[in-house]
mmCIF file of C-alpha atoms in Angstrom:
data_model
loop_
_atom_site.group_PDB
_atom_site.id
_atom_site.type_symbol
_atom_site.label_atom_id
_atom_site.label_comp_id
_atom_site.label_asym_id
_atom_site.label_seq_id
_atom_site.Cartn_x
_atom_site.Cartn_y
_atom_site.Cartn_z
ATOM 1 C CA MET A 103 -103.997 60.824 92.365
ATOM 2 C CA LEU A 104 -103.087 57.081 93.845
ATOM 3 C CA ARG A 105 -105.781 54.815 95.743
ATOM 4 C CA ARG A 106 -104.434 52.377 97.901
ATOM 5 C CA GLY A 107 -106.423 49.777 97.829
ATOM 6 C CA PHE A 108 -104.581 48.960 94.814
ATOM 7 C CA LEU A 109 -101.282 49.158 95.911
ATOM 8 C CA PRO A 110 -99.338 45.977 97.595
ATOM 9 C CA ASN A 111 -97.833 45.715 99.891
ATOM 10 C CA ILE A 112 -94.307 45.923 99.186
ATOM 11 C CA GLY A 113 -92.874 42.998 101.397
ATOM 12 C CA ASN A 114 -95.204 40.865 99.112
ATOM 13 C CA LEU A 115 -94.094 43.631 95.547
ATOM 14 C CA LEU A 116 -89.491 42.727 96.284
ATOM 15 C CA ALA A 117 -91.577 38.871 97.688
ATOM 16 C CA PHE A 118 -92.493 38.636 93.704
ATOM 17 C CA GLU A 119 -89.992 40.085 91.642
ATOM 18 C CA ALA A 120 -86.730 37.956 93.403
ATOM 19 C CA THR A 121 -88.666 34.206 92.931
ATOM 20 C CA ALA A 122 -89.302 36.822 89.010
ATOM 21 C CA ARG A 123 -85.982 37.560 88.742
ATOM 22 C CA HIS A 124 -84.924 34.330 90.024
ATOM 23 C CA GLY A 125 -87.176 31.515 88.674
ATOM 24 C CA SER A 126 -86.481 30.307 92.132
ATOM 25 C CA VAL A 127 -88.951 30.734 95.753
ATOM 26 C CA SER A 128 -85.458 29.712 97.370
ATOM 27 C CA ARG A 129 -83.111 31.745 95.505
ATOM 28 C CA ALA A 130 -85.562 34.202 96.309
ATOM 29 C CA ALA A 131 -86.023 33.505 100.142
ATOM 30 C CA GLU A 132 -82.418 33.112 100.231
ATOM 31 C CA GLU A 133 -81.392 37.242 99.114
ATOM 32 C CA LEU A 134 -84.159 38.384 101.128
ATOM 33 C CA ASN A 135 -83.190 35.913 103.759
ATOM 34 C CA LEU A 136 -86.371 35.021 104.384
ATOM 35 C CA THR A 137 -87.773 31.607 104.280
ATOM 36 C CA GLN A 138 -89.003 30.096 101.063
ATOM 37 C CA SER A 139 -92.979 29.389 103.261
ATOM 38 C CA ALA A 140 -92.631 33.342 104.018
ATOM 39 C CA VAL A 141 -92.032 34.379 100.818
ATOM 40 C CA SER A 142 -93.883 31.823 98.473
ATOM 41 C CA ARG A 143 -96.851 33.427 101.273
ATOM 42 C CA GLN A 144 -96.347 36.696 100.154
ATOM 43 C CA ILE A 145 -96.621 35.969 96.766
ATOM 44 C CA GLN A 146 -100.553 33.933 97.232
ATOM 45 C CA GLN A 147 -101.407 37.211 99.035
ATOM 46 C CA LEU A 148 -99.959 39.275 96.089
ATOM 47 C CA GLU A 149 -101.648 36.727 93.175
ATOM 48 C CA GLU A 150 -105.553 37.210 96.057
ATOM 49 C CA SER A 151 -104.883 40.645 96.513
ATOM 50 C CA LEU A 152 -104.357 40.833 92.116
ATOM 51 C CA GLY A 153 -107.326 38.382 91.164
ATOM 52 C CA VAL A 154 -104.987 36.663 88.921
ATOM 53 C CA SER A 155 -102.049 33.998 88.528
ATOM 54 C CA LEU A 156 -98.025 35.287 88.034
ATOM 55 C CA PHE A 157 -96.672 31.977 88.525
ATOM 56 C CA SER A 158 -97.782 28.304 87.298
ATOM 57 C CA ARG A 159 -96.863 25.917 88.945
ATOM 58 C CA SER A 160 -95.012 22.716 88.043
ATOM 59 C CA ARG A 161 -93.692 20.157 91.117
ATOM 60 C CA GLN A 162 -90.513 22.073 92.441
ATOM 61 C CA ARG A 163 -90.534 25.316 89.462
ATOM 62 C CA VAL A 164 -92.009 28.686 89.025
ATOM 63 C CA VAL A 165 -92.521 29.579 85.631
ATOM 64 C CA LEU A 166 -94.367 33.543 84.818
ATOM 65 C CA THR A 167 -97.479 33.495 83.169
ATOM 66 C CA ASP A 168 -98.300 36.479 80.338
ATOM 67 C CA VAL A 169 -99.591 38.688 82.425
ATOM 68 C CA GLY A 170 -96.334 38.282 85.708
ATOM 69 C CA ARG A 171 -94.075 39.159 82.863
ATOM 70 C CA MET A 172 -96.273 42.503 81.976
ATOM 71 C CA TYR A 173 -96.481 42.564 85.491
ATOM 72 C CA ALA A 174 -92.795 41.488 86.426
ATOM 73 C CA ALA A 175 -90.855 43.886 84.195
ATOM 74 C CA ASN A 176 -93.823 47.039 86.021
ATOM 75 C CA VAL A 177 -92.949 46.319 89.269
ATOM 76 C CA ARG A 178 -88.603 45.754 88.589
ATOM 77 C CA ASN A 179 -88.680 49.505 86.979
ATOM 78 C CA THR A 180 -90.514 50.941 90.021
ATOM 79 C CA LEU A 181 -89.033 49.345 92.280
ATOM 80 C CA SER A 182 -85.629 50.891 90.980
ATOM 81 C CA ASP A 183 -87.400 54.403 90.681
ATOM 82 C CA LEU A 184 -88.505 54.539 94.534
ATOM 83 C CA SER A 185 -85.203 52.927 95.673
ATOM 84 C CA GLY A 186 -83.626 56.308 93.213
ATOM 85 C CA ALA A 187 -85.814 58.815 95.422
ATOM 86 C CA THR A 188 -84.881 57.391 98.034
ATOM 87 C CA HIS A 189 -80.890 58.120 98.066
ATOM 88 C CA GLN A 190 -81.665 60.955 96.508
ATOM 89 C CA ALA A 191 -84.167 61.915 99.103
ATOM 90 C CA ILE A 192 -80.964 60.335 101.982
ATOM 91 C CA ALA A 193 -78.375 61.804 100.201
ATOM 92 C CA LEU A 194 -80.066 65.561 99.581
ATOM 93 C CA SER A 195 -80.602 66.375 103.982
ATOM 94 C CA GLY A 196 -79.235 69.419 104.930
ATOM 95 C CA THR A 197 -78.905 70.950 101.852
ATOM 96 C CA ARG A 198 -80.479 73.795 100.123
ATOM 97 C CA GLY A 199 -82.206 72.812 97.064
ATOM 98 C CA VAL A 200 -81.178 70.984 94.241
ATOM 99 C CA LEU A 201 -80.076 70.969 89.921
ATOM 100 C CA ASN A 202 -80.526 69.073 87.650
ATOM 101 C CA LEU A 203 -78.589 69.905 84.945
ATOM 102 C CA ALA A 204 -78.554 68.248 81.712
ATOM 103 C CA VAL A 205 -74.968 68.445 79.958
ATOM 104 C CA LEU A 206 -73.590 67.968 76.410
ATOM 105 C CA PRO A 207 -70.848 64.850 77.255
ATOM 106 C CA THR A 208 -67.471 66.788 76.083
ATOM 107 C CA PHE A 209 -68.609 70.499 77.268
ATOM 108 C CA GLY A 210 -69.481 68.947 80.333
ATOM 109 C CA THR A 211 -66.147 67.697 81.277
ATOM 110 C CA ARG A 212 -64.237 69.903 79.182
ATOM 111 C CA TRP A 213 -65.470 73.066 80.111
ATOM 112 C CA LEU A 214 -68.074 72.830 82.799
ATOM 113 C CA ILE A 215 -66.849 70.662 85.583
ATOM 114 C CA PRO A 216 -63.333 71.723 85.987
ATOM 115 C CA ARG A 217 -65.124 76.041 87.369
ATOM 116 C CA MET A 218 -67.639 73.967 89.320
ATOM 117 C CA PRO A 219 -65.598 74.390 92.554
ATOM 118 C CA GLU A 220 -66.365 77.367 92.138
ATOM 119 C CA PHE A 221 -70.294 77.501 92.085
ATOM 120 C CA PHE A 222 -70.101 74.996 95.461
ATOM 121 C CA ALA A 223 -68.004 77.456 97.144
ATOM 122 C CA ARG A 224 -70.961 80.228 96.477
ATOM 123 C CA HIS A 225 -73.344 77.754 97.123
ATOM 124 C CA PRO A 226 -71.861 75.264 99.549
ATOM 125 C CA ASP A 227 -75.924 74.057 100.470
ATOM 126 C CA VAL A 228 -76.747 73.359 97.003
ATOM 127 C CA THR A 229 -76.295 70.165 95.112
ATOM 128 C CA VAL A 230 -76.711 69.981 91.111
ATOM 129 C CA ASN A 231 -77.123 66.248 89.911
ATOM 130 C CA PHE A 232 -75.643 65.830 85.631
ATOM 131 C CA GLY A 233 -77.367 63.605 83.758
ATOM 132 C CA VAL A 234 -76.631 64.080 79.460
ATOM 133 C CA ARG A 235 -78.610 65.163 76.622
ATOM 134 C CA LEU A 236 -77.522 65.589 73.088
ATOM 135 C CA VAL A 237 -80.941 67.130 71.579
ATOM 136 C CA PRO A 238 -83.209 69.535 73.240
ATOM 137 C CA PHE A 239 -85.700 67.422 75.022
ATOM 138 C CA ASP A 240 -89.385 68.292 77.285
ATOM 139 C CA PHE A 241 -88.605 69.596 81.007
ATOM 140 C CA ALA A 242 -91.865 68.894 81.834
ATOM 141 C CA ALA A 243 -90.878 64.962 80.582
ATOM 142 C CA ASP A 244 -87.395 64.751 81.533
ATOM 143 C CA PRO A 245 -86.859 65.502 85.311
ATOM 144 C CA PHE A 246 -84.090 68.091 84.654
ATOM 145 C CA ASP A 247 -84.594 72.552 85.653
ATOM 146 C CA ALA A 248 -81.713 73.499 82.835
ATOM 147 C CA ALA A 249 -79.998 72.443 80.461
ATOM 148 C CA ILE A 250 -76.415 73.005 78.294
ATOM 149 C CA HIS A 251 -77.343 73.562 74.242
ATOM 150 C CA PHE A 252 -75.706 73.564 71.203
ATOM 151 C CA GLY A 253 -77.201 74.801 68.103
ATOM 152 C CA GLN A 254 -79.627 77.518 67.472
ATOM 153 C CA PRO A 255 -81.626 79.201 70.229
ATOM 154 C CA HIS A 256 -85.081 77.967 70.043
ATOM 155 C CA TRP A 257 -86.145 74.982 71.871
ATOM 156 C CA PRO A 258 -90.105 75.387 72.626
ATOM 157 C CA GLY A 259 -91.453 76.413 75.625
ATOM 158 C CA ALA A 260 -87.609 77.525 77.246
ATOM 159 C CA VAL A 261 -85.421 80.644 77.655
ATOM 160 C CA CYS A 262 -82.523 80.680 75.754
ATOM 161 C CA GLU A 263 -79.116 82.743 77.056
ATOM 162 C CA LEU A 264 -76.449 82.427 75.001
ATOM 163 C CA LEU A 265 -72.552 81.574 77.145
ATOM 164 C CA LEU A 266 -70.083 80.887 74.408
ATOM 165 C CA ASN A 267 -69.210 80.970 70.453
ATOM 166 C CA GLU A 268 -67.756 77.832 69.470
ATOM 167 C CA GLU A 269 -64.762 78.893 66.918
ATOM 168 C CA VAL A 270 -62.468 76.012 66.245
ATOM 169 C CA VAL A 271 -59.351 75.889 64.576
ATOM 170 C CA PRO A 272 -57.041 72.712 63.778
ATOM 171 C CA VAL A 273 -54.835 71.134 65.300
ATOM 172 C CA CYS A 274 -52.417 67.211 65.736
ATOM 173 C CA SER A 275 -50.197 66.736 66.948
ATOM 174 C CA PRO A 276 -46.450 67.224 67.102
ATOM 175 C CA ALA A 277 -45.866 63.740 66.074
ATOM 176 C CA TYR A 278 -48.814 63.927 63.357
ATOM 177 C CA ARG A 279 -47.115 67.064 61.994
ATOM 178 C CA GLU A 280 -44.033 65.615 61.540
ATOM 179 C CA ARG A 281 -44.891 62.743 60.447
ATOM 180 C CA GLU A 282 -46.584 64.797 57.020
ATOM 181 C CA ARG A 283 -44.661 67.459 56.570
ATOM 182 C CA ILE A 284 -47.923 69.671 57.502
ATOM 183 C CA ALA A 285 -46.424 72.898 56.401
ATOM 184 C CA THR A 286 -48.995 75.083 55.377
ATOM 185 C CA PRO A 287 -52.291 75.018 54.379
ATOM 186 C CA GLN A 288 -52.509 72.822 51.769
ATOM 187 C CA ASP A 289 -50.434 69.631 52.982
ATOM 188 C CA LEU A 290 -54.010 69.174 55.106
ATOM 189 C CA THR A 291 -55.791 68.535 51.783
ATOM 190 C CA ARG A 292 -53.448 65.109 51.100
ATOM 191 C CA ALA A 293 -54.032 64.220 55.582
ATOM 192 C CA THR A 294 -56.279 62.323 57.454
ATOM 193 C CA LEU A 295 -58.886 64.889 58.421
ATOM 194 C CA LEU A 296 -61.028 63.760 61.733
ATOM 195 C CA GLN A 297 -64.929 64.071 61.295
ATOM 196 C CA GLN A 298 -67.183 65.050 64.102
ATOM 197 C CA SER A 299 -70.605 63.509 62.751
ATOM 198 C CA THR A 300 -72.767 66.035 64.071
ATOM 199 C CA ARG A 301 -70.606 69.103 61.903
ATOM 200 C CA PRO A 302 -70.622 67.037 58.783
ATOM 201 C CA THR A 303 -69.406 70.370 56.912
ATOM 202 C CA ALA A 304 -66.756 71.940 59.110
ATOM 203 C CA TRP A 305 -64.202 70.957 57.714
ATOM 204 C CA ALA A 306 -65.441 71.864 54.043
ATOM 205 C CA GLU A 307 -65.462 75.776 55.639
ATOM 206 C CA TRP A 308 -61.741 75.944 57.297
ATOM 207 C CA PHE A 309 -61.134 75.283 53.975
ATOM 208 C CA ALA A 310 -62.814 77.659 52.338
ATOM 209 C CA SER A 311 -62.043 80.076 54.123
ATOM 210 C CA ALA A 312 -57.902 79.884 54.139
ATOM 211 C CA LYS A 313 -59.083 79.638 50.540
ATOM 212 C CA VAL A 314 -57.605 76.167 49.602
ATOM 213 C CA GLU A 315 -59.353 73.750 47.504
ATOM 214 C CA VAL A 316 -59.543 69.820 48.240
ATOM 215 C CA GLY A 317 -60.911 67.181 46.974
ATOM 216 C CA ASN A 318 -63.256 65.462 49.562
ATOM 217 C CA PRO A 319 -63.142 66.961 53.037
ATOM 218 C CA LEU A 320 -66.248 64.334 54.365
ATOM 219 C CA ARG A 321 -63.468 61.960 54.304
ATOM 220 C CA GLY A 322 -62.134 60.330 57.554
ATOM 221 C CA PRO A 323 -63.121 58.630 60.268
ATOM 222 C CA ARG A 324 -65.726 60.118 62.463
ATOM 223 C CA PHE A 325 -67.215 61.122 65.962
ATOM 224 C CA GLU A 326 -70.059 61.563 68.031
ATOM 225 C CA GLN A 327 -67.969 63.467 70.418
ATOM 226 C CA PHE A 328 -65.592 66.070 70.847
ATOM 227 C CA ALA A 329 -64.234 64.333 74.017
ATOM 228 C CA MET A 330 -63.068 61.679 70.865
ATOM 229 C CA VAL A 331 -62.220 63.467 68.275
ATOM 230 C CA ALA A 332 -59.139 65.009 70.887
ATOM 231 C CA ALA A 333 -57.847 61.781 71.972
ATOM 232 C CA ALA A 334 -57.481 61.293 67.263
ATOM 233 C CA ALA A 335 -55.953 63.410 67.053
ATOM 234 C CA VAL A 336 -53.458 63.246 70.967
ATOM 235 C CA ALA A 337 -53.074 59.297 69.872
ATOM 236 C CA GLY A 338 -51.503 60.447 66.244
ATOM 237 C CA LEU A 339 -55.001 59.309 63.945
ATOM 238 C CA GLY A 340 -55.200 62.442 61.526
ATOM 239 C CA ALA A 341 -55.732 66.270 61.536
ATOM 240 C CA ALA A 342 -58.677 67.610 63.197
ATOM 241 C CA LEU A 343 -61.228 70.746 64.046
ATOM 242 C CA ILE A 344 -61.805 70.846 67.675
ATOM 243 C CA PRO A 345 -63.135 74.212 69.151
ATOM 244 C CA HIS A 346 -60.188 76.244 70.857
ATOM 245 C CA PHE A 347 -61.820 75.438 74.667
ATOM 246 C CA LEU A 348 -62.671 72.292 75.175
ATOM 247 C CA ILE A 349 -58.330 70.986 74.230
ATOM 248 C CA ALA A 350 -56.895 74.237 76.724
ATOM 249 C CA GLU A 351 -55.083 70.851 78.285
ATOM 250 C CA GLU A 352 -52.938 69.404 75.410
ATOM 251 C CA LEU A 353 -52.644 72.628 73.751
ATOM 252 C CA ALA A 354 -50.669 73.446 77.546
ATOM 253 C CA SER A 355 -49.231 70.173 77.762
ATOM 254 C CA GLY A 356 -48.387 69.523 73.844
ATOM 255 C CA ARG A 357 -50.067 67.436 73.446
ATOM 256 C CA LEU A 358 -52.339 68.810 71.218
ATOM 257 C CA GLU A 359 -50.371 71.771 69.460
ATOM 258 C CA ILE A 360 -52.106 74.668 65.979
ATOM 259 C CA LEU A 361 -51.242 74.280 63.288
ATOM 260 C CA PHE A 362 -52.715 77.850 61.073
ATOM 261 C CA PRO A 363 -54.193 80.153 62.320
ATOM 262 C CA GLN A 364 -57.770 80.581 60.268
ATOM 263 C CA SER A 365 -59.908 78.995 62.599
ATOM 264 C CA VAL A 366 -63.749 79.181 61.152
ATOM 265 C CA LEU A 367 -67.103 80.057 63.663
ATOM 266 C CA SER A 368 -69.851 77.032 63.408
ATOM 267 C CA GLY A 369 -72.943 77.553 62.707
ATOM 268 C CA GLY A 370 -74.496 76.990 65.669
ATOM 269 C CA ALA A 371 -73.608 78.421 69.875
ATOM 270 C CA TYR A 372 -73.158 76.655 72.896
ATOM 271 C CA TYR A 373 -76.790 78.275 75.389
ATOM 272 C CA LEU A 374 -78.005 77.490 78.683
ATOM 273 C CA ALA A 375 -81.757 76.472 78.840
ATOM 274 C CA TYR A 376 -84.143 76.705 80.654
ATOM 275 C CA PRO A 377 -88.363 76.029 80.653
ATOM 276 C CA GLU A 378 -89.657 79.519 81.155
ATOM 277 C CA PRO A 379 -91.825 78.031 84.832
ATOM 278 C CA LYS A 380 -88.607 78.186 86.341
ATOM 279 C CA ALA A 381 -86.823 81.772 85.540
ATOM 280 C CA GLU A 382 -87.293 83.835 88.617
ATOM 281 C CA ALA A 383 -86.782 80.108 90.456
ATOM 282 C CA PRO A 384 -83.670 80.834 92.927
ATOM 283 C CA LEU A 385 -81.440 77.995 92.179
ATOM 284 C CA VAL A 386 -81.994 78.360 87.890
ATOM 285 C CA ARG A 387 -81.343 82.203 88.785
ATOM 286 C CA SER A 388 -77.760 81.630 90.931
ATOM 287 C CA PHE A 389 -76.520 79.311 88.127
ATOM 288 C CA ARG A 390 -77.386 81.058 85.197
ATOM 289 C CA ASP A 391 -75.738 84.053 86.475
ATOM 290 C CA TRP A 392 -72.667 82.338 87.222
ATOM 291 C CA ILE A 393 -72.631 80.772 85.062
ATOM 292 C CA ILE A 394 -73.081 83.344 82.172
ATOM 293 C CA ALA A 395 -70.360 85.790 84.139
ATOM 294 C CA LYS A 396 -67.743 82.147 83.377
ATOM 295 C CA THR A 397 -68.045 82.956 79.593
ATOM 296 C CA ARG A 398 -68.030 86.740 79.842
#
């Protein structure tokens, strides 16, 4: 519970934060469209209410004290959070609800977001906010209602609904294939192998499925996201193993082509995860039903 006596006047906090950031009362006054004496008075009122000195003053200069430096960082974060919350509240005017969704970057940009118009057509008064998370997190500590998760269906305190298995196919640009004369799976043993850093065994598994012996399937440049791997393959930097559904556009346009029919099913899959207490929340349920139907 907030204790009102410990909440300073927001005008005083704005004056303090601007002065701390600029290191100057005059520049803070210019930013806030106030007089220098008004800014100085607000800072004095803040110091008196706290019972501490936030600045040391010498002639025309103001320098943060140790306490002032600590307080300035906290005040800056608090004002930023308050500004963000205010903008969000205004943005939600006239809506029926908001869904905060954590996504994997490539899955979000390549698969999910292009399909979102259909969801919004069914739920025109709903706002969906997208954030990025790469690993499981604590729903109680992070402001998300649900998340797209890759791996195993293990997330403490959360329900995991299967969306898609991940089946990767070998691809490269037509120019790279012609330049390297790739005609058989064996030819890939001398190609540059583009690596996805979170799928380190993918090439070894693919060569094994194709019954091809390879010296070092881990060689080649590494990339953190499939979007980067796809861009590198389109640029002709090498051959890549990428889920078919993430490169549908590149395949359709001819910028990438599937080299061979052999594919490999990854050990993990894509899931929709959401906290158990929100399993029957209307927005979570609506999004869950829609996205599961889109993957079937």
